[in-house]
Amino acid sequence: MEFHATHVCLLLVVTLSGGVASAPDGVLNLFRTNVKELQHVPMKYDSSDAVPKWLEGTLVRNAPAMFELGGRSVVHVFDGFAKMHSIAIGQQGLNFSSAFLESSSYTRSKKAGRYAPSLTFLGVDPAFSEMEKVEALFYPFDNTDVNVWKFGHGEDSVYAGLTDEWVYAEFDLDTLASTGVSIPPINGVNFLSHFVQSCAHPIVEPGTNNSINYVLQPGMLPGEKQQYFVVRMKDLTSFEIMANFQTDKSTYMHSFGLTKNYVIFFAHPAIVSVEKMVTTVEVAESMQWFPDEKTNIVVANIKTGKVEYLQHDAIFVTHHANAYETDDGKLVVDLCASEMGISILTQYQIPELRNLSSLHKSVAASRFYRYTIDLANKSVETKAFRSMDPMEDFMHQIEVPIINENYRARQYCYVYGVPLDFNPSNPVNGSLSLVKKNICTPGKDQIWYHPNHYASEPSFVPNPDGTEEDDGVILSSVFDAMLEKNYLLILDAKTMKKINTAYMPTYIPFGFHGKFFSKH
């Protein structure tokens, strides 16, 4: 059953469940290894309800899917080996495929029959020896299990798995076969090692086929500035530096904002120590949160290269939703952030996620915020979306936000996301729901959920003939904890009502990001 109206939804949850319900053990499959690789397995829609004829393309989800090998296991979900899962959607039917990305860390581990030395987010069990830590430094941090992206255009397109490093694990969209791992050089940037910080969320430059991202050239000497380069990527061989800015300390940033003329970075006080990275070969061990320090907001003009710096209170930004310029010259930046700092990253540890009682303690740690930046007056205003109504506030606590990309860098009204909250006392009994936030009309948010079903990050596919922002469909890979399988969910993006579903031949472990690549 799906629910859509805020107060009716809350009432029905309590009525149908008889109060707070515990999730079945099947939910733990979200955090278990799935080594099965499949090629073009046919899928069928679960009803005869019509699917839009213009919905043709491939939905690709990137997820960590192997967490142990040869008596050694990873500690954190971020360190599971990257696996692509795809659903090819066409008028003649659907096909499911899955395959691991053949990164250096994966191929070396498979050859050794054990998790091989590599830079990780939070280590392995049993831990690497001191000699293995030294060995890990000789290999790239290329387990790209965070996101997936398309570079270039047309027949020259390249598809790749991404992580928060300047490294790209390329694959064939049709077969999911790995085609190579690249760490492309950039003229004007001195890569001091093969560990080059970037981010897993490039943004398509409006009106072009180019992507924009950043790379960090760290300062190695005491007092030396950290150099960040904003890069236009025409493909994975052609780059242009658009701007350069500096910070005193090396800041980890997973995403950024983009308007027609500016890129906006929230250099929050999540500081990475290169020295600790080298000695521990663990990202989490090298990162520290300084809540009493300010967040530096960096605004770089991508047309002129001019950079301006502002400051605001410390908050850990996870994902940017959208940004745009107002008629009076201000910048509006919408994002998801947490007051918990970097502890939001360390909560996804495998032992806790595989224990039902511990999993139930995993609550939504992010919230939707709007920042309004006035460059003329060097001021920043903040609005945190909050409500006294439990359901309304729950729908402000979204993560992995997505929009209709036709409205990128434009004033818009709708953002879709998932509250990452497994607590059975929340308004949807611990299921993972899909939320449509109406930014323009408060109180008009919508939600879809089903008891004991766990939705992943949505993908918005616009109707090519549509004239309204929310004219399109939402796609999500949803885990059914009762059947222990995933299914493709297709929702009407206007009403958040189900159009159709199609069960996959297996389950997909928990992952954060994916993308729909349209044929149109």
Short mmCIF file of C-alpha atoms in Angstrom, two decimals:
data_model
loop_
_atom_site.label_atom_id
_atom_site.label_comp_id
_atom_site.label_asym_id
_atom_site.label_seq_id
_atom_site.Cartn_x
_atom_site.Cartn_y
_atom_site.Cartn_z
CA MET A 1 0.00 0.00 0.00
CA GLU A 2 1.22 3.51 -0.81
CA PHE A 3 0.28 6.70 1.03
CA HIS A 4 0.44 10.25 -0.24
CA ALA A 5 -1.28 12.75 2.04
CA THR A 6 0.72 13.84 5.06
CA HIS A 7 -1.71 13.48 7.98
CA VAL A 8 -3.66 10.60 6.43
CA CYS A 9 -0.36 8.79 5.93
CA LEU A 10 0.60 9.04 9.59
CA LEU A 11 -2.82 7.83 10.72
CA LEU A 12 -2.81 4.84 8.36
CA VAL A 13 0.67 3.75 9.40
CA VAL A 14 -0.35 3.39 13.02
CA THR A 15 -3.70 1.80 12.17
CA LEU A 16 -2.38 -0.82 9.75
CA SER A 17 0.66 -1.81 11.76
CA GLY A 18 -0.98 -1.81 15.17
CA GLY A 19 1.72 0.54 16.41
CA VAL A 20 5.47 0.37 15.95
CA ALA A 21 6.49 -2.72 13.97
CA SER A 22 9.85 -4.44 13.74
CA ALA A 23 11.37 -5.04 10.32
CA PRO A 24 11.82 -8.66 9.18
CA ASP A 25 15.33 -10.11 9.22
CA GLY A 26 15.29 -9.94 5.43
CA VAL A 27 16.20 -6.26 5.60
CA LEU A 28 19.72 -7.30 6.60
CA ASN A 29 20.30 -8.50 3.02
CA LEU A 30 20.79 -4.81 2.23
CA PHE A 31 24.18 -5.16 3.91
CA ARG A 32 25.20 -8.66 2.85
CA THR A 33 27.48 -9.75 0.06
CA ASN A 34 25.92 -10.61 -3.30
CA VAL A 35 28.51 -12.05 -5.68
CA LYS A 36 26.06 -13.15 -8.40
CA GLU A 37 26.82 -11.54 -11.76
CA LEU A 38 24.05 -11.65 -14.36
CA GLN A 39 23.70 -10.77 -18.02
CA HIS A 40 20.48 -9.56 -19.65
CA VAL A 41 18.01 -11.49 -17.49
CA PRO A 42 14.47 -10.70 -18.71
CA MET A 43 12.10 -8.95 -16.28
CA LYS A 44 8.35 -8.51 -16.45
CA TYR A 45 6.10 -5.74 -15.24
CA ASP A 46 3.92 -6.88 -12.36
CA SER A 47 0.74 -5.44 -13.82
CA SER A 48 -0.69 -4.58 -17.21
CA ASP A 49 -0.80 -0.88 -16.33
CA ALA A 50 0.68 1.20 -19.12
CA VAL A 51 4.20 2.57 -18.82
CA PRO A 52 4.98 5.81 -20.72
CA LYS A 53 6.17 5.03 -24.24
CA TRP A 54 8.90 7.66 -23.94
CA LEU A 55 10.48 5.83 -20.98
CA GLU A 56 13.41 4.15 -22.74
CA GLY A 57 16.94 3.87 -21.45
CA THR A 58 19.04 2.24 -18.76
CA LEU A 59 18.89 2.74 -15.01
CA VAL A 60 22.29 1.99 -13.45
CA ARG A 61 22.81 1.64 -9.71
CA ASN A 62 26.28 1.58 -8.18
CA ALA A 63 26.56 -0.26 -4.86
CA PRO A 64 29.17 -1.95 -2.67
CA ALA A 65 28.31 -5.65 -2.91
CA MET A 66 31.21 -7.72 -1.54
CA PHE A 67 32.26 -7.15 2.04
CA GLU A 68 34.44 -10.17 2.82
CA LEU A 69 36.92 -12.33 0.97
CA GLY A 70 39.31 -15.04 2.14
CA GLY A 71 38.86 -14.52 5.87
CA ARG A 72 39.21 -10.75 5.78
CA SER A 73 36.25 -8.37 5.81
CA VAL A 74 35.76 -4.64 5.51
CA VAL A 75 34.49 -2.67 8.49
CA HIS A 76 32.46 -0.01 6.69
CA VAL A 77 29.90 -0.25 3.90
CA PHE A 78 31.88 2.33 1.87
CA ASP A 79 34.66 -0.27 1.44
CA GLY A 80 32.60 -3.02 -0.18
CA PHE A 81 33.70 -3.74 -3.74
CA ALA A 82 31.83 -1.72 -6.36
CA LYS A 83 29.18 -3.51 -8.39
CA MET A 84 27.05 -2.14 -11.22
CA HIS A 85 23.39 -3.15 -11.48
CA SER A 86 21.39 -2.10 -14.52
CA ILE A 87 17.84 -2.31 -15.85
CA ALA A 88 17.49 -1.72 -19.56
CA ILE A 89 13.98 -0.37 -20.14
CA GLY A 90 12.44 -0.57 -23.60
CA GLN A 91 9.12 -0.97 -25.33
CA GLN A 92 9.80 -4.68 -25.84
CA GLY A 93 10.53 -5.34 -22.16
CA LEU A 94 13.18 -5.06 -19.48
CA ASN A 95 16.54 -6.74 -18.87
CA PHE A 96 18.60 -6.93 -15.69
CA SER A 97 22.40 -7.14 -15.55
CA SER A 98 25.01 -6.92 -12.80
CA ALA A 99 28.81 -7.03 -12.69
CA PHE A 100 31.66 -6.02 -10.40
CA LEU A 101 33.92 -3.20 -11.52
CA GLU A 102 37.41 -4.56 -12.11
CA SER A 103 39.33 -1.97 -10.14
CA SER A 104 42.87 -2.54 -8.93
CA SER A 105 41.66 -3.28 -5.41
CA TYR A 106 39.09 -5.80 -6.72
CA THR A 107 41.29 -7.62 -9.22
CA ARG A 108 44.25 -7.86 -6.82
CA SER A 109 41.96 -9.17 -4.08
CA LYS A 110 40.36 -11.79 -6.33
CA LYS A 111 43.79 -12.95 -7.46
CA ALA A 112 45.04 -13.18 -3.87
CA GLY A 113 41.83 -14.77 -2.61
CA ARG A 114 41.78 -12.22 0.19
CA TYR A 115 41.07 -8.50 0.56
CA ALA A 116 44.34 -7.04 -0.76
CA PRO A 117 46.15 -4.01 0.73
CA SER A 118 44.44 -0.81 -0.34
CA LEU A 119 43.48 2.59 0.96
CA THR A 120 40.08 2.18 2.67
CA PHE A 121 37.56 4.36 4.42
CA LEU A 122 37.64 2.52 7.76
CA GLY A 123 39.99 -0.44 7.53
CA VAL A 124 39.61 -4.21 7.40
CA ASP A 125 39.31 -7.08 9.88
CA PRO A 126 41.86 -8.55 10.51
CA ALA A 127 43.68 -5.25 10.12
CA PHE A 128 46.42 -4.69 7.56
CA SER A 129 49.94 -5.27 8.89
CA GLU A 130 52.45 -2.40 8.80
CA MET A 131 54.00 -3.93 5.68
CA GLU A 132 50.58 -4.21 4.03
CA LYS A 133 49.89 -0.53 4.82
CA VAL A 134 53.07 0.40 2.98
CA GLU A 135 52.01 -1.81 0.05
CA ALA A 136 48.59 -0.12 -0.04
CA LEU A 137 50.24 3.23 -0.84
CA PHE A 138 51.47 1.90 -4.18
CA TYR A 139 47.97 1.42 -5.58
CA PRO A 140 45.23 3.93 -6.49
CA PHE A 141 42.14 4.40 -4.36
CA ASP A 142 39.98 3.09 -7.21
CA ASN A 143 37.12 1.18 -5.58
CA THR A 144 34.62 3.52 -7.23
CA ASP A 145 31.47 2.35 -5.43
CA VAL A 146 29.75 5.71 -4.87
CA ASN A 147 28.25 7.04 -8.10
CA VAL A 148 28.05 6.52 -11.86
CA TRP A 149 28.40 9.11 -14.62
CA LYS A 150 28.42 9.65 -18.37
CA PHE A 151 31.22 11.70 -19.93
CA GLY A 152 31.16 12.97 -23.49
CA HIS A 153 28.26 12.74 -25.90
CA GLY A 154 26.80 10.39 -28.48
CA GLU A 155 28.92 7.51 -29.75
CA ASP A 156 31.95 8.88 -27.91
CA SER A 157 30.27 8.65 -24.50
CA VAL A 158 32.19 6.99 -21.68
CA TYR A 159 30.48 5.56 -18.59
CA ALA A 160 32.33 5.29 -15.31
CA GLY A 161 31.99 4.49 -11.64
CA LEU A 162 33.05 7.33 -9.33
CA THR A 163 34.25 7.92 -5.79
CA ASP A 164 35.63 11.00 -4.02
CA GLU A 165 38.96 10.67 -5.81
CA TRP A 166 40.11 11.71 -9.28
CA VAL A 167 39.81 8.17 -10.63
CA TYR A 168 37.34 6.65 -13.09
CA ALA A 169 36.47 2.96 -13.46
CA GLU A 170 35.04 2.78 -16.98
CA PHE A 171 32.46 0.23 -18.12
CA ASP A 172 30.31 -0.69 -21.09
CA LEU A 173 26.71 0.44 -20.57
CA ASP A 174 25.21 -2.54 -22.40
CA THR A 175 27.23 -5.36 -20.83
CA LEU A 176 28.57 -3.65 -17.68
CA ALA A 177 31.98 -5.10 -18.58
CA SER A 178 34.89 -3.10 -17.14
CA THR A 179 36.94 -1.33 -19.80
CA GLY A 180 39.73 0.24 -17.73
CA VAL A 181 40.60 2.52 -14.83
CA SER A 182 41.95 5.98 -15.57
CA ILE A 183 43.56 8.75 -13.50
CA PRO A 184 43.66 11.38 -16.26
CA PRO A 185 46.30 14.14 -16.02
CA ILE A 186 45.28 17.82 -16.08
CA ASN A 187 47.57 20.47 -17.52
CA GLY A 188 48.32 23.00 -14.78
CA VAL A 189 47.68 20.63 -11.87
CA ASN A 190 50.56 18.85 -10.17
CA PHE A 191 49.37 15.46 -8.94
CA LEU A 192 51.79 14.75 -6.08
CA SER A 193 50.58 11.15 -5.85
CA HIS A 194 47.84 8.94 -7.29
CA PHE A 195 45.61 9.89 -4.31
CA VAL A 196 43.89 12.96 -5.74
CA GLN A 197 40.82 14.24 -3.91
CA SER A 198 37.84 15.14 -6.08
CA CYS A 199 34.15 14.41 -5.65
CA ALA A 200 31.67 11.77 -6.77
CA HIS A 201 29.13 14.38 -7.87
CA PRO A 202 30.15 16.20 -11.04
CA ILE A 203 27.45 18.49 -12.41
CA VAL A 204 26.50 18.90 -16.06
CA GLU A 205 27.12 22.48 -17.10
CA PRO A 206 23.71 23.87 -18.19
CA GLY A 207 23.27 24.06 -21.95
CA THR A 208 26.28 21.84 -22.66
CA ASN A 209 27.43 18.23 -22.55
CA ASN A 210 30.32 19.18 -20.29
CA SER A 211 30.70 18.18 -16.65
CA ILE A 212 32.18 20.31 -13.89
CA ASN A 213 34.16 18.95 -10.95
CA TYR A 214 37.11 19.88 -8.77
CA VAL A 215 40.49 18.44 -7.80
CA LEU A 216 42.66 19.18 -4.78
CA GLN A 217 46.39 19.73 -4.91
CA PRO A 218 47.33 19.52 -1.22
CA GLY A 219 49.93 21.70 0.43
CA MET A 220 52.69 19.45 1.71
CA LEU A 221 54.77 21.95 3.71
CA PRO A 222 53.77 23.61 7.02
CA GLY A 223 51.69 26.73 6.33
CA GLU A 224 51.29 25.94 2.63
CA LYS A 225 47.83 26.58 1.19
CA GLN A 226 45.59 23.85 -0.21
CA GLN A 227 44.96 24.44 -3.92
CA TYR A 228 41.54 23.57 -5.39
CA PHE A 229 40.99 23.63 -9.14
CA VAL A 230 37.52 23.87 -10.68
CA VAL A 231 37.65 21.80 -13.88
CA ARG A 232 35.44 21.67 -16.95
CA MET A 233 35.41 18.10 -18.31
CA LYS A 234 34.47 17.71 -21.96
CA ASP A 235 35.27 14.00 -21.66
CA LEU A 236 37.90 11.97 -19.79
CA THR A 237 40.74 13.32 -21.93
CA SER A 238 39.92 17.03 -22.30
CA PHE A 239 39.93 19.43 -19.34
CA GLU A 240 39.88 23.16 -18.75
CA ILE A 241 40.67 24.90 -15.45
CA MET A 242 37.90 27.43 -14.81
CA ALA A 243 38.94 28.75 -11.40
CA ASN A 244 41.37 28.17 -8.57
CA PHE A 245 40.85 28.80 -4.86
CA GLN A 246 42.76 28.15 -1.65
CA THR A 247 42.02 27.07 1.91
CA ASP A 248 44.29 26.89 4.94
CA LYS A 249 43.44 23.25 5.63
CA SER A 250 42.59 20.27 3.45
CA THR A 251 38.79 20.00 3.46
CA TYR A 252 36.79 16.96 2.39
CA MET A 253 33.86 17.98 0.15
CA HIS A 254 31.53 15.37 -1.37
CA SER A 255 29.50 17.77 -3.55
CA PHE A 256 29.12 21.42 -4.56
CA GLY A 257 26.58 23.80 -6.08
CA LEU A 258 26.35 25.31 -9.55
CA THR A 259 24.50 28.29 -11.00
CA LYS A 260 24.80 29.77 -14.51
CA ASN A 261 27.80 31.85 -13.48
CA TYR A 262 29.13 30.41 -10.22
CA VAL A 263 30.28 27.27 -8.48
CA ILE A 264 29.68 27.25 -4.73
CA PHE A 265 31.73 25.18 -2.29
CA PHE A 266 31.00 24.71 1.40
CA ALA A 267 34.48 24.13 2.80
CA HIS A 268 33.24 22.87 6.14
CA PRO A 269 35.71 22.08 8.95
CA ALA A 270 36.04 18.38 8.04
CA ILE A 271 39.81 18.39 7.84
CA VAL A 272 41.91 15.63 6.28
CA SER A 273 45.46 15.02 7.48
CA VAL A 274 47.70 13.79 4.66
CA GLU A 275 50.21 12.56 7.24
CA LYS A 276 47.57 10.40 8.96
CA MET A 277 46.34 9.14 5.60
CA VAL A 278 49.81 7.87 4.76
CA THR A 279 50.35 6.19 8.14
CA THR A 280 46.88 4.67 8.64
CA VAL A 281 45.72 4.18 4.98
CA GLU A 282 42.21 4.91 6.31
CA VAL A 283 40.24 7.99 5.27
CA ALA A 284 38.10 8.10 8.42
CA GLU A 285 41.17 7.88 10.68
CA SER A 286 42.74 10.82 8.86
CA MET A 287 39.65 13.05 9.07
CA GLN A 288 38.66 15.28 11.99
CA TRP A 289 35.66 17.53 12.63
CA PHE A 290 36.14 20.96 14.27
CA PRO A 291 32.63 22.12 15.29
CA ASP A 292 33.87 25.42 16.74
CA GLU A 293 35.42 26.52 13.47
CA LYS A 294 33.54 28.21 10.63
CA THR A 295 32.46 26.83 7.27
CA ASN A 296 34.17 28.75 4.49
CA ILE A 297 31.76 29.35 1.63
CA VAL A 298 33.73 29.73 -1.58
CA VAL A 299 32.03 31.28 -4.61
CA ALA A 300 33.96 31.10 -7.88
CA ASN A 301 32.84 32.79 -11.09
CA ILE A 302 33.23 30.20 -13.86
CA LYS A 303 33.25 32.93 -16.54
CA THR A 304 35.96 35.16 -15.04
CA GLY A 305 37.69 32.95 -12.48
CA LYS A 306 37.12 35.53 -9.72
CA VAL A 307 36.78 33.92 -6.27
CA GLU A 308 34.99 35.33 -3.21
CA TYR A 309 35.06 33.95 0.32
CA LEU A 310 32.36 34.13 3.00
CA GLN A 311 31.95 32.39 6.35
CA HIS A 312 29.10 30.76 8.24
CA ASP A 313 28.54 28.42 11.15
CA ALA A 314 29.97 24.90 10.94
CA ILE A 315 27.69 22.33 9.33
CA PHE A 316 28.59 19.17 7.42
CA VAL A 317 27.21 19.33 3.87
CA THR A 318 26.53 15.97 2.29
CA HIS A 319 24.66 16.62 -0.99
CA HIS A 320 23.76 19.73 -2.94
CA ALA A 321 20.30 19.66 -4.54
CA ASN A 322 20.31 22.77 -6.74
CA ALA A 323 21.41 26.40 -6.85
CA TYR A 324 20.36 29.44 -8.86
CA GLU A 325 20.74 33.20 -9.19
CA THR A 326 17.87 35.53 -8.29
CA ASP A 327 16.85 38.64 -10.21
CA ASP A 328 18.39 40.85 -7.51
CA GLY A 329 21.77 39.14 -7.81
CA LYS A 330 21.67 36.76 -4.86
CA LEU A 331 22.57 33.07 -4.93
CA VAL A 332 20.14 30.48 -3.57
CA VAL A 333 21.79 27.19 -2.59
CA ASP A 334 19.69 24.19 -1.50
CA LEU A 335 21.44 21.26 0.13
CA CYS A 336 21.30 18.43 2.65
CA ALA A 337 23.49 18.80 5.71
CA SER A 338 24.02 17.44 9.20
CA GLU A 339 24.84 19.07 12.50
CA MET A 340 26.49 15.77 13.53
CA GLY A 341 29.63 16.53 11.54
CA ILE A 342 31.58 13.62 10.08
CA SER A 343 29.98 11.13 12.48
CA ILE A 344 27.24 10.84 9.87
CA LEU A 345 29.83 9.04 7.70
CA THR A 346 31.11 6.63 10.30
CA GLN A 347 27.67 5.31 11.31
CA TYR A 348 27.49 2.86 8.37
CA GLN A 349 29.66 0.16 9.93
CA ILE A 350 28.94 -3.39 8.76
CA PRO A 351 28.61 -5.15 12.16
CA GLU A 352 25.98 -2.65 13.32
CA LEU A 353 24.12 -2.70 10.01
CA ARG A 354 23.88 -6.51 10.13
CA ASN A 355 22.30 -6.48 13.59
CA LEU A 356 18.59 -5.72 13.54
CA SER A 357 18.47 -3.96 16.91
CA SER A 358 21.50 -1.82 15.99
CA LEU A 359 20.07 -1.06 12.55
CA HIS A 360 16.87 0.20 14.18
CA LYS A 361 18.95 2.84 15.95
CA SER A 362 20.08 4.29 12.62
CA VAL A 363 18.06 7.48 12.25
CA ALA A 364 17.94 10.29 9.71
CA ALA A 365 20.89 12.56 10.44
CA SER A 366 20.47 15.05 7.57
CA ARG A 367 18.07 17.90 6.97
CA PHE A 368 17.18 20.10 4.00
CA TYR A 369 18.59 23.65 4.15
CA ARG A 370 18.43 26.76 2.01
CA TYR A 371 21.33 29.23 1.99
CA THR A 372 20.89 32.66 0.41
CA ILE A 373 24.19 34.32 -0.42
CA ASP A 374 24.41 38.08 -1.01
CA LEU A 375 27.80 38.69 -2.60
CA ALA A 376 27.28 42.47 -2.69
CA ASN A 377 26.89 42.67 1.09
CA LYS A 378 29.05 39.62 1.92
CA SER A 379 26.17 38.08 3.87
CA VAL A 380 24.63 34.62 4.19
CA GLU A 381 21.12 33.76 5.39
CA THR A 382 20.15 30.23 6.37
CA LYS A 383 16.80 28.48 6.51
CA ALA A 384 16.54 25.01 8.00
CA PHE A 385 13.36 23.24 6.95
CA ARG A 386 11.68 22.17 10.22
CA SER A 387 8.16 21.39 11.41
CA MET A 388 6.44 20.49 14.67
CA ASP A 389 4.34 17.92 12.80
CA PRO A 390 6.21 14.55 12.96
CA MET A 391 5.46 13.54 9.38
CA GLU A 392 6.16 16.97 7.90
CA ASP A 393 9.45 17.18 9.77
CA PHE A 394 10.34 13.65 8.67
CA MET A 395 9.95 14.78 5.06
CA HIS A 396 12.46 17.59 5.69
CA GLN A 397 15.08 15.02 6.75
CA ILE A 398 15.86 13.81 3.26
CA GLU A 399 19.11 12.66 1.71
CA VAL A 400 20.38 11.86 -1.82
CA PRO A 401 18.35 14.76 -3.31
CA ILE A 402 17.61 14.83 -7.04
CA ILE A 403 15.74 17.26 -9.28
CA ASN A 404 14.46 17.53 -12.83
CA GLU A 405 17.85 18.25 -14.46
CA ASN A 406 16.15 20.54 -16.98
CA TYR A 407 15.83 22.92 -14.01
CA ARG A 408 19.50 22.76 -13.02
CA ALA A 409 20.73 26.28 -12.10
CA ARG A 410 17.17 27.61 -12.49
CA GLN A 411 14.52 28.62 -9.99
CA TYR A 412 12.60 25.42 -9.28
CA CYS A 413 9.99 23.94 -6.96
CA TYR A 414 10.57 20.20 -6.51
CA VAL A 415 13.28 18.05 -5.01
CA TYR A 416 13.01 14.29 -4.46
CA GLY A 417 14.90 12.30 -1.85
CA VAL A 418 14.97 9.56 0.79
CA PRO A 419 15.00 9.95 4.60
CA LEU A 420 17.72 7.44 5.54
CA ASP A 421 16.04 6.31 8.74
CA PHE A 422 15.63 2.66 9.79
CA ASN A 423 14.08 3.43 13.20
CA PRO A 424 10.73 1.54 13.50
CA SER A 425 9.27 4.40 15.56
CA ASN A 426 9.55 6.88 12.70
CA PRO A 427 6.39 7.86 10.76
CA VAL A 428 6.89 5.08 8.19
CA ASN A 429 7.84 2.29 10.63
CA GLY A 430 11.49 2.22 9.58
CA SER A 431 10.91 1.62 5.88
CA LEU A 432 12.83 3.81 3.43
CA SER A 433 10.40 6.12 1.70
CA LEU A 434 10.49 8.45 -1.30
CA VAL A 435 9.72 12.11 -0.60
CA LYS A 436 8.74 14.88 -3.00
CA LYS A 437 9.44 18.25 -1.40
CA ASN A 438 7.50 21.24 -2.67
CA ILE A 439 9.82 24.14 -1.97
CA CYS A 440 7.47 26.73 -3.47
CA THR A 441 4.33 25.76 -1.50
CA PRO A 442 5.00 24.80 2.14
CA GLY A 443 2.92 21.92 3.48
CA LYS A 444 2.46 20.32 0.07
CA ASP A 445 5.19 17.68 0.34
CA GLN A 446 4.25 14.17 -0.79
CA ILE A 447 5.51 10.74 0.19
CA TRP A 448 5.47 7.17 -1.12
CA TYR A 449 6.26 4.16 1.00
CA HIS A 450 5.30 0.56 1.59
CA PRO A 451 5.78 -1.30 4.90
CA ASN A 452 9.04 -3.31 4.96
CA HIS A 453 10.12 -1.94 1.61
CA TYR A 454 13.32 0.10 1.28
CA ALA A 455 13.61 2.63 -1.53
CA SER A 456 16.92 3.81 -2.96
CA GLU A 457 17.85 7.21 -4.36
CA PRO A 458 15.22 8.28 -6.92
CA SER A 459 15.94 9.14 -10.54
CA PHE A 460 13.74 11.72 -12.25
CA VAL A 461 13.03 11.07 -15.95
CA PRO A 462 11.27 14.03 -17.59
CA ASN A 463 8.52 13.64 -20.14
CA PRO A 464 10.22 14.90 -23.34
CA ASP A 465 6.96 16.62 -24.30
CA GLY A 466 6.22 17.89 -20.79
CA THR A 467 5.76 21.56 -19.99
CA GLU A 468 5.70 21.38 -16.19
CA GLU A 469 8.63 20.75 -13.86
CA ASP A 470 7.18 17.59 -12.32
CA ASP A 471 5.90 16.11 -15.59
CA GLY A 472 7.78 12.83 -15.66
CA VAL A 473 8.39 9.65 -13.71
CA ILE A 474 10.42 8.67 -10.67
CA LEU A 475 12.46 5.46 -10.86
CA SER A 476 13.80 3.71 -7.79
CA SER A 477 15.25 0.31 -7.00
CA VAL A 478 13.26 -0.85 -3.96
CA PHE A 479 14.22 -3.75 -1.69
CA ASP A 480 11.30 -5.94 -0.58
CA ALA A 481 12.42 -7.36 2.78
CA MET A 482 9.66 -9.99 2.77
CA LEU A 483 10.61 -11.50 -0.62
CA GLU A 484 14.29 -10.52 -0.25
CA LYS A 485 14.42 -9.15 -3.78
CA ASN A 486 14.61 -5.73 -5.37
CA TYR A 487 12.10 -4.36 -7.80
CA LEU A 488 11.95 -1.44 -10.18
CA LEU A 489 9.41 1.11 -8.96
CA ILE A 490 7.94 3.59 -11.45
CA LEU A 491 6.03 6.50 -9.92
CA ASP A 492 4.13 9.39 -11.45
CA ALA A 493 6.33 12.31 -10.41
CA LYS A 494 3.31 14.60 -10.08
CA THR A 495 1.19 12.45 -7.79
CA MET A 496 3.83 10.08 -6.33
CA LYS A 497 1.42 7.23 -7.17
CA LYS A 498 2.63 3.93 -8.55
CA ILE A 499 2.55 3.40 -12.31
CA ASN A 500 4.09 -0.07 -12.30
CA THR A 501 6.71 -2.34 -10.74
CA ALA A 502 8.97 -5.12 -12.01
CA TYR A 503 10.83 -7.56 -9.76
CA MET A 504 14.51 -8.24 -10.36
CA PRO A 505 16.04 -11.73 -10.16
CA THR A 506 18.06 -10.89 -7.04
CA TYR A 507 18.63 -8.34 -4.30
CA ILE A 508 20.88 -5.30 -4.53
CA PRO A 509 22.92 -4.38 -1.46
CA PHE A 510 22.54 -0.88 -0.01
CA GLY A 511 24.07 1.84 -2.16
CA PHE A 512 23.76 5.59 -2.40
CA HIS A 513 23.71 6.67 -6.03
CA GLY A 514 22.87 5.79 -9.61
CA LYS A 515 21.67 7.40 -12.80
CA PHE A 516 19.20 6.89 -15.63
CA PHE A 517 20.69 7.18 -19.11
CA SER A 518 17.91 7.98 -21.55
CA LYS A 519 17.72 6.94 -25.20
CA HIS A 520 16.02 10.23 -25.99
#
